[in-house]
CSV table of C-alpha atoms in Angstrom, one decimal:
chain,number,residue,atom,x,y,z
E,1,UNK,CA,52.2,-138.2,-83.3
E,2,UNK,CA,50.3,-139.7,-85.2
E,3,UNK,CA,51.2,-139.5,-88.2
E,4,UNK,CA,55.0,-140.2,-87.4
E,5,UNK,CA,53.3,-143.3,-86.5
E,6,UNK,CA,51.1,-143.4,-89.1
E,7,UNK,CA,54.6,-143.6,-91.5
E,8,UNK,CA,55.3,-147.2,-90.6
E,9,UNK,CA,58.1,-148.8,-92.7
E,10,UNK,CA,58.7,-145.6,-94.1
E,11,UNK,CA,60.1,-144.4,-91.2
E,12,UNK,CA,61.8,-146.9,-90.8
E,13,UNK,CA,63.7,-147.3,-93.8
E,14,UNK,CA,64.3,-143.8,-93.1
E,15,UNK,CA,65.9,-144.3,-89.4
E,16,UNK,CA,67.7,-147.4,-91.4
E,17,UNK,CA,69.3,-145.2,-93.9
E,18,UNK,CA,70.0,-142.0,-91.5
E,19,UNK,CA,71.9,-144.5,-89.2
E,20,UNK,CA,73.9,-146.4,-92.2
E,21,UNK,CA,74.8,-142.7,-92.9
E,22,UNK,CA,76.2,-142.3,-89.1
E,23,UNK,CA,77.9,-145.3,-89.4
E,24,UNK,CA,79.5,-144.3,-92.7
E,25,UNK,CA,80.3,-140.4,-92.1
E,26,UNK,CA,81.9,-142.7,-88.4
E,27,UNK,CA,84.2,-144.5,-90.6
E,28,UNK,CA,85.3,-142.0,-93.0
E,29,UNK,CA,86.1,-139.7,-89.3
E,30,UNK,CA,87.9,-142.3,-87.8
E,31,UNK,CA,90.3,-142.9,-91.0
E,32,UNK,CA,91.0,-139.6,-91.7
E,33,UNK,CA,91.6,-139.0,-88.0
E,34,UNK,CA,94.0,-141.9,-88.8
E,35,UNK,CA,95.4,-140.5,-91.8
E,36,UNK,CA,96.2,-137.3,-89.7
E,37,UNK,CA,97.9,-139.1,-86.8
E,38,UNK,CA,100.3,-141.3,-89.2
E,39,UNK,CA,100.8,-138.1,-91.8
E,40,UNK,CA,102.8,-136.1,-88.6
E,41,UNK,CA,103.5,-139.5,-86.8
E,42,UNK,CA,106.1,-139.5,-90.0
E,43,UNK,CA,107.0,-135.9,-90.2
E,44,UNK,CA,108.0,-136.5,-86.4
E,45,UNK,CA,110.4,-138.8,-87.0
E,46,UNK,CA,111.5,-136.7,-89.9
E,47,UNK,CA,112.3,-134.1,-88.3
E,48,UNK,CA,114.0,-136.4,-85.1
E,49,UNK,CA,116.3,-138.2,-88.1
E,50,UNK,CA,117.3,-134.7,-90.0
E,51,UNK,CA,118.6,-133.8,-87.2
E,52,UNK,CA,120.4,-136.7,-85.7
E,53,UNK,CA,122.3,-136.7,-89.6
E,54,UNK,CA,123.0,-133.4,-89.6
E,55,UNK,CA,123.6,-132.2,-86.3
E,56,UNK,CA,125.1,-135.0,-85.0
E,57,UNK,CA,122.1,-135.6,-82.2
E,58,UNK,CA,123.0,-139.2,-80.4
E,59,UNK,CA,120.5,-141.8,-79.0
E,60,UNK,CA,119.3,-139.8,-76.1
E,61,UNK,CA,117.9,-137.0,-77.7
E,62,UNK,CA,114.9,-139.4,-77.1
E,63,UNK,CA,114.2,-139.1,-73.9
E,64,UNK,CA,114.3,-136.2,-73.4
E,65,UNK,CA,112.3,-135.5,-76.6
E,66,UNK,CA,109.5,-137.7,-74.8
E,67,UNK,CA,109.6,-136.4,-71.6
E,68,UNK,CA,109.0,-132.6,-73.2
E,69,UNK,CA,105.9,-133.6,-75.7
E,70,UNK,CA,104.3,-135.5,-72.7
E,71,UNK,CA,104.7,-132.2,-70.3
E,72,UNK,CA,103.6,-130.6,-73.6
E,73,UNK,CA,100.7,-132.1,-74.3
E,74,UNK,CA,99.6,-134.9,-70.9
E,75,UNK,CA,96.2,-135.5,-72.8
E,76,UNK,CA,97.8,-136.9,-75.8
E,77,UNK,CA,99.0,-140.6,-76.2
E,78,UNK,CA,102.0,-141.7,-78.4
E,79,UNK,CA,104.9,-139.7,-77.0
E,80,UNK,CA,106.6,-142.5,-75.3
E,81,UNK,CA,110.7,-143.1,-75.9
E,82,UNK,CA,109.4,-146.3,-77.6
E,83,UNK,CA,106.5,-144.8,-80.1
E,84,UNK,CA,109.4,-142.0,-80.7
E,85,UNK,CA,111.2,-144.8,-82.0
E,86,UNK,CA,109.0,-146.0,-84.2
E,87,UNK,CA,108.2,-142.8,-85.7
E,88,UNK,CA,111.8,-142.2,-86.4
E,89,UNK,CA,112.0,-146.8,-88.1
E,90,UNK,CA,108.6,-145.1,-89.6
E,91,UNK,CA,110.6,-141.7,-92.0
E,92,UNK,CA,114.0,-144.4,-92.5
E,93,UNK,CA,110.9,-147.2,-93.8
E,94,UNK,CA,109.4,-144.9,-96.1
E,95,UNK,CA,111.2,-142.2,-97.3
E,96,UNK,CA,108.8,-141.1,-100.1
E,97,UNK,CA,105.8,-138.7,-98.1
E,98,UNK,CA,103.7,-139.3,-101.4
E,99,UNK,CA,104.1,-143.2,-100.3
E,100,UNK,CA,103.4,-142.8,-97.1
E,101,UNK,CA,100.2,-141.4,-98.4
E,102,UNK,CA,98.9,-143.7,-100.3
E,103,UNK,CA,99.9,-146.3,-98.5
E,104,UNK,CA,100.7,-146.9,-94.8
E,105,UNK,CA,98.3,-143.4,-93.4
E,106,UNK,CA,95.8,-145.9,-95.0
E,107,UNK,CA,95.5,-148.7,-91.8
E,108,UNK,CA,96.1,-148.2,-88.1
E,109,UNK,CA,99.7,-147.0,-86.8
E,110,UNK,CA,100.0,-149.9,-84.7
E,111,UNK,CA,99.4,-151.8,-88.1
E,112,UNK,CA,102.6,-149.8,-89.2
E,113,UNK,CA,104.6,-150.5,-86.1
E,114,UNK,CA,104.6,-154.6,-86.6
E,115,UNK,CA,105.3,-154.2,-90.2
E,116,UNK,CA,107.9,-152.2,-89.2
E,117,UNK,CA,109.3,-154.7,-86.8
E,118,UNK,CA,108.5,-157.9,-88.4
E,119,UNK,CA,109.0,-157.3,-92.8
E,120,UNK,CA,112.2,-155.9,-93.6
E,121,UNK,CA,111.8,-155.6,-97.5
E,122,UNK,CA,109.7,-152.9,-98.8
E,123,UNK,CA,107.5,-154.5,-101.2
E,124,UNK,CA,106.3,-157.3,-99.1
E,125,UNK,CA,105.5,-154.6,-96.3
E,126,UNK,CA,104.2,-152.9,-99.2
E,127,UNK,CA,101.9,-156.1,-100.2
E,128,UNK,CA,100.9,-156.5,-96.8
E,129,UNK,CA,99.5,-153.6,-96.3
E,130,UNK,CA,97.0,-153.6,-99.5
E,131,UNK,CA,96.3,-157.1,-98.2
E,132,UNK,CA,95.2,-155.5,-95.2
E,133,UNK,CA,93.3,-153.0,-96.6
E,134,UNK,CA,91.4,-155.5,-99.0
E,135,UNK,CA,90.2,-157.9,-96.1
E,136,UNK,CA,90.2,-155.4,-93.0
E,137,UNK,CA,92.9,-157.1,-91.1
E,138,UNK,CA,93.2,-156.7,-87.2
E,139,UNK,CA,96.6,-156.3,-86.0
E,140,UNK,CA,96.4,-159.7,-84.5
E,141,UNK,CA,95.6,-161.2,-87.9
E,142,UNK,CA,98.4,-159.3,-89.7
E,143,UNK,CA,100.6,-160.6,-87.1
E,144,UNK,CA,99.7,-163.9,-87.4
E,145,UNK,CA,99.8,-164.1,-91.7
E,146,UNK,CA,103.0,-162.2,-91.7
E,147,UNK,CA,104.8,-165.0,-89.4
E,148,UNK,CA,103.0,-168.1,-91.7
E,149,UNK,CA,104.9,-166.1,-94.5
E,150,UNK,CA,101.8,-165.7,-96.7
E,151,UNK,CA,103.7,-163.2,-98.8
E,152,UNK,CA,106.1,-166.0,-99.3
E,153,UNK,CA,103.7,-169.0,-100.1
E,154,UNK,CA,101.0,-166.9,-101.9
E,155,UNK,CA,100.6,-168.5,-105.6
E,156,UNK,CA,102.9,-171.0,-105.4
E,157,UNK,CA,101.4,-173.7,-105.9
E,158,UNK,CA,101.9,-175.3,-109.7
E,159,UNK,CA,98.3,-175.3,-111.9
E,160,UNK,CA,97.5,-175.5,-115.1
E,161,UNK,CA,95.1,-171.6,-115.2
E,162,UNK,CA,97.4,-170.0,-117.3
E,163,UNK,CA,96.5,-172.7,-119.8
E,164,UNK,CA,92.9,-172.7,-119.4
E,165,UNK,CA,92.0,-170.0,-117.7
E,166,UNK,CA,91.0,-166.2,-119.7
E,167,UNK,CA,94.6,-164.1,-117.9
E,168,UNK,CA,92.4,-161.2,-115.8
E,169,UNK,CA,91.1,-164.7,-114.2
E,170,UNK,CA,94.1,-167.4,-114.1
E,171,UNK,CA,96.1,-163.5,-112.1
E,172,UNK,CA,93.2,-164.5,-109.5
E,173,UNK,CA,92.7,-167.6,-109.6
E,174,UNK,CA,96.5,-168.6,-109.0
E,175,UNK,CA,96.5,-165.7,-106.0
E,176,UNK,CA,94.2,-167.7,-103.9
E,177,UNK,CA,95.9,-170.6,-103.8
E,178,UNK,CA,99.0,-171.2,-101.5
E,179,UNK,CA,101.9,-173.3,-101.1
E,180,UNK,CA,102.5,-174.5,-98.2
E,181,UNK,CA,99.3,-175.0,-96.8
E,182,UNK,CA,99.9,-174.4,-93.2
E,183,UNK,CA,97.5,-177.7,-90.6
E,184,UNK,CA,99.8,-177.0,-87.6
E,185,UNK,CA,96.6,-176.4,-85.5
E,186,UNK,CA,95.6,-179.7,-86.1
E,187,UNK,CA,98.1,-181.4,-83.6
E,188,UNK,CA,98.1,-185.1,-85.1
E,189,UNK,CA,99.5,-187.6,-83.6
E,190,UNK,CA,101.8,-190.7,-84.5
E,191,UNK,CA,98.4,-192.5,-86.7
E,192,UNK,CA,97.8,-189.7,-89.6
E,193,UNK,CA,96.3,-190.8,-92.8
E,194,UNK,CA,94.1,-188.8,-95.1
E,195,UNK,CA,90.4,-189.9,-93.4
E,196,UNK,CA,92.4,-189.0,-90.2
E,197,UNK,CA,93.4,-185.3,-91.6
E,198,UNK,CA,90.0,-184.5,-93.2
E,199,UNK,CA,88.4,-184.8,-89.7
E,200,UNK,CA,90.8,-183.3,-88.0
E,201,UNK,CA,90.1,-179.8,-90.4
E,202,UNK,CA,86.8,-180.6,-90.4
E,203,UNK,CA,87.2,-180.3,-86.4
E,204,UNK,CA,89.0,-176.9,-87.2
E,205,UNK,CA,87.2,-175.5,-89.6
E,206,UNK,CA,87.7,-172.1,-88.2
E,207,UNK,CA,91.2,-172.5,-88.1
E,208,UNK,CA,91.5,-174.3,-91.8
E,209,UNK,CA,89.2,-171.1,-93.2
E,210,UNK,CA,91.5,-169.1,-92.2
E,211,UNK,CA,94.3,-170.8,-93.8
E,212,UNK,CA,93.0,-171.4,-96.8
E,213,UNK,CA,92.4,-167.6,-97.0
E,214,UNK,CA,89.6,-164.7,-97.9
E,215,UNK,CA,86.1,-165.9,-99.4
E,216,UNK,CA,86.4,-169.9,-98.5
E,217,UNK,CA,82.3,-171.0,-97.6
E,218,UNK,CA,82.2,-174.9,-96.6
E,219,UNK,CA,80.0,-176.4,-98.4
E,220,UNK,CA,80.2,-180.0,-96.9
E,221,UNK,CA,83.0,-182.9,-96.4
E,222,UNK,CA,82.7,-186.0,-98.5
E,223,UNK,CA,80.2,-184.3,-100.5
E,224,UNK,CA,78.1,-187.5,-102.8
E,225,UNK,CA,77.6,-186.6,-106.4
E,226,UNK,CA,76.0,-188.4,-108.6
E,227,UNK,CA,77.0,-189.3,-112.2
E,228,UNK,CA,75.2,-192.2,-114.2
E,229,UNK,CA,74.1,-193.7,-111.7
E,230,UNK,CA,77.6,-193.9,-109.6
E,231,UNK,CA,78.1,-191.9,-106.1
E,232,UNK,CA,81.3,-190.2,-105.9
E,233,UNK,CA,82.7,-188.5,-103.1
E,234,UNK,CA,84.2,-185.1,-102.6
E,235,UNK,CA,86.6,-185.2,-99.8
E,236,UNK,CA,86.0,-181.4,-99.4
E,237,UNK,CA,84.1,-178.7,-101.3
E,238,UNK,CA,83.4,-174.8,-100.5
E,239,UNK,CA,82.1,-172.0,-102.9
E,240,UNK,CA,84.4,-169.3,-103.5
E,241,UNK,CA,82.2,-165.5,-103.2
E,242,UNK,CA,84.7,-163.1,-104.7
E,243,UNK,CA,86.0,-165.5,-107.3
E,244,UNK,CA,81.9,-166.6,-107.6
E,245,UNK,CA,83.3,-170.3,-108.3
E,246,UNK,CA,83.1,-174.4,-106.8
E,247,UNK,CA,85.9,-175.7,-105.0
E,248,UNK,CA,86.7,-179.1,-105.1
E,249,UNK,CA,90.0,-180.0,-102.2
E,250,UNK,CA,91.0,-183.4,-102.5
E,251,UNK,CA,93.8,-184.2,-99.8
E,252,UNK,CA,96.1,-187.0,-100.3
E,253,UNK,CA,98.8,-188.1,-97.4
E,254,UNK,CA,101.8,-189.4,-99.4
E,255,UNK,CA,103.3,-187.4,-102.5
E,256,UNK,CA,101.8,-186.5,-105.0
E,257,UNK,CA,101.2,-189.1,-108.3
E,258,UNK,CA,100.3,-188.7,-111.9
E,259,UNK,CA,96.7,-190.1,-111.4
E,260,UNK,CA,95.5,-187.7,-108.8
E,261,UNK,CA,95.0,-185.3,-111.8
E,262,UNK,CA,93.3,-187.4,-113.9
E,263,UNK,CA,91.0,-188.3,-110.6
E,264,UNK,CA,90.3,-184.5,-109.9
E,265,UNK,CA,89.6,-182.7,-113.7
E,266,UNK,CA,86.6,-185.8,-113.2
E,267,UNK,CA,85.8,-184.5,-110.3
E,268,UNK,CA,85.9,-180.6,-111.3
E,269,UNK,CA,84.0,-182.1,-115.3
E,270,UNK,CA,80.9,-183.4,-112.5
E,271,UNK,CA,80.7,-180.2,-110.4
E,272,UNK,CA,80.4,-178.2,-113.5
E,273,UNK,CA,77.9,-180.0,-114.4
E,274,UNK,CA,76.1,-181.1,-111.9
E,275,UNK,CA,75.8,-178.0,-109.9
E,276,UNK,CA,77.4,-175.1,-111.4
E,277,UNK,CA,74.5,-172.0,-112.7
E,278,UNK,CA,75.2,-169.9,-115.8
E,279,UNK,CA,76.5,-167.2,-113.0
E,280,UNK,CA,79.3,-169.6,-111.7
E,281,UNK,CA,82.6,-169.1,-113.1
E,282,UNK,CA,84.2,-172.3,-114.5
E,283,UNK,CA,85.0,-174.9,-111.3
E,284,UNK,CA,88.4,-175.0,-109.9
E,285,UNK,CA,90.1,-177.7,-108.4
E,286,UNK,CA,92.9,-178.9,-105.7
E,287,UNK,CA,95.5,-181.5,-104.9
E,288,UNK,CA,96.9,-180.9,-101.4
E,289,UNK,CA,99.1,-183.4,-100.6
E,290,UNK,CA,102.2,-184.2,-98.4
E,291,UNK,CA,104.7,-183.4,-101.0
E,292,UNK,CA,105.3,-182.9,-104.7
E,293,UNK,CA,108.1,-183.2,-107.9
E,294,UNK,CA,107.5,-180.2,-109.6
E,295,UNK,CA,108.4,-182.1,-113.3
E,296,UNK,CA,105.4,-184.8,-112.1
E,297,UNK,CA,103.5,-182.0,-111.5
E,298,UNK,CA,103.8,-180.3,-115.1
E,299,UNK,CA,104.0,-183.3,-117.2
E,300,UNK,CA,100.7,-185.0,-115.4
E,301,UNK,CA,98.4,-181.0,-116.0
E,302,UNK,CA,99.5,-180.9,-119.7
E,303,UNK,CA,96.8,-181.5,-121.8
E,304,UNK,CA,93.6,-180.7,-119.2
E,305,UNK,CA,91.2,-178.2,-119.8
E,306,UNK,CA,89.7,-178.5,-116.4
E,307,UNK,CA,91.8,-175.6,-114.0
E,308,UNK,CA,93.2,-177.0,-111.6
E,309,UNK,CA,96.5,-176.9,-108.9
E,310,UNK,CA,98.7,-179.0,-107.2
E,311,UNK,CA,99.8,-177.5,-103.8
E,312,UNK,CA,101.7,-179.4,-100.4
E,313,UNK,CA,100.6,-179.2,-96.9
E,314,UNK,CA,103.1,-178.9,-93.3
E,315,UNK,CA,101.4,-180.8,-90.5
E,316,UNK,CA,104.4,-179.0,-87.9
E,317,UNK,CA,105.9,-175.5,-88.9
E,318,UNK,CA,109.7,-175.9,-90.4
E,319,UNK,CA,112.3,-173.9,-88.2
E,320,UNK,CA,113.8,-171.5,-90.0
E,321,UNK,CA,117.5,-172.4,-91.8
E,322,UNK,CA,119.9,-170.3,-88.9
E,323,UNK,CA,118.2,-173.1,-85.8
E,324,UNK,CA,118.1,-176.2,-87.7
E,325,UNK,CA,120.7,-178.1,-86.5
E,326,UNK,CA,120.8,-176.3,-83.0
E,327,UNK,CA,117.5,-176.9,-81.8
E,328,UNK,CA,117.6,-180.3,-80.7
E,329,UNK,CA,115.0,-182.7,-82.6
E,330,UNK,CA,111.6,-184.4,-80.8
E,331,UNK,CA,113.9,-188.1,-80.9
E,332,UNK,CA,117.0,-185.8,-78.8
E,333,UNK,CA,114.6,-184.5,-76.5
E,334,UNK,CA,112.8,-188.0,-75.5
E,335,UNK,CA,116.5,-189.2,-74.6
E,336,UNK,CA,117.3,-186.6,-73.0
E,337,UNK,CA,114.3,-186.9,-70.9
E,338,UNK,CA,114.5,-190.7,-70.3
E,339,UNK,CA,117.9,-189.5,-68.6
E,340,UNK,CA,116.7,-187.5,-67.2
E,341,UNK,CA,113.8,-189.4,-65.3
E,342,UNK,CA,116.5,-192.4,-65.0
E,343,UNK,CA,118.7,-190.2,-63.1
E,344,UNK,CA,116.5,-188.7,-60.5
E,345,UNK,CA,114.4,-191.9,-59.7
E,346,UNK,CA,117.3,-193.3,-56.9
E,347,UNK,CA,116.6,-190.1,-54.8
E,348,UNK,CA,113.0,-190.4,-55.3
E,349,UNK,CA,113.3,-194.4,-53.8
E,350,UNK,CA,115.3,-192.9,-51.0
E,351,UNK,CA,112.9,-189.6,-50.4
E,352,UNK,CA,110.2,-192.4,-49.9
E,353,UNK,CA,111.8,-194.6,-47.7
């Protein structure tokens, strides 16, 4: 025992390494179990599909199958009628078993169920699978990303990255910028300004970082930089840990104006010269505005040698097109509520008498 205790830091290091190996093995075992489970569910779904198509089995076979499987395997969960229907839908969505093994089986089963419910396009579904694997999204985060339309918004900003950055880097940088950004979590009232918007984003920094995406580290708001004895302040400064570069964000409550690009070019140049180290990649500038005209932005970015992107933000989530014109507007609701108050007022007064 004395020898063991005298080992000191050697034993501590040994224990840490052993714990890490056990954790890694445990994770690998869990992933292997998940892959086997998803593969089994796909096979069950394929069998159900084949018999319904070839032998004309109806929907009632699902209920009977669920009952028989739960009777035979009472200790196993997952054989409810609802889950068997998911298995059938899963097999129908992925007719190629190789695709299941290489992609869908790499994420948990209930992640796959979310994608079956909410994403109908196969290419989009595969994109969400890849991002889930890359970023380790939980099921709730996956739901949030799907419902926010991340696939459609990713890489949608207007930029000059292709012209000023190497091809491999420009593709990566383009993908970190969305358009539009959804800031509906702010709940801003009628009084809206750039400072109020900035303050709201800082107060809701967790939601803001989630909307920006994985890799953004917040460094400060109204971040001061000094050039030739004069102080300038950056609305928001971030560092992107995956791209290894600073990211400057300038907030504008109105429509994009050409002079915004010149101002951002100055900010990016200043950060490159004052903050960037030799190990950092070139600083990126993002102008976030309420609206933009594509041609105006493209003209404004022509000839600028610093990487700058222009994207928009929304303070309220827009309704899907099928619901536009059906649901009442806020103004209509206010009129209806006022009318209702007027109608019930006499009854209220009489009851009080």
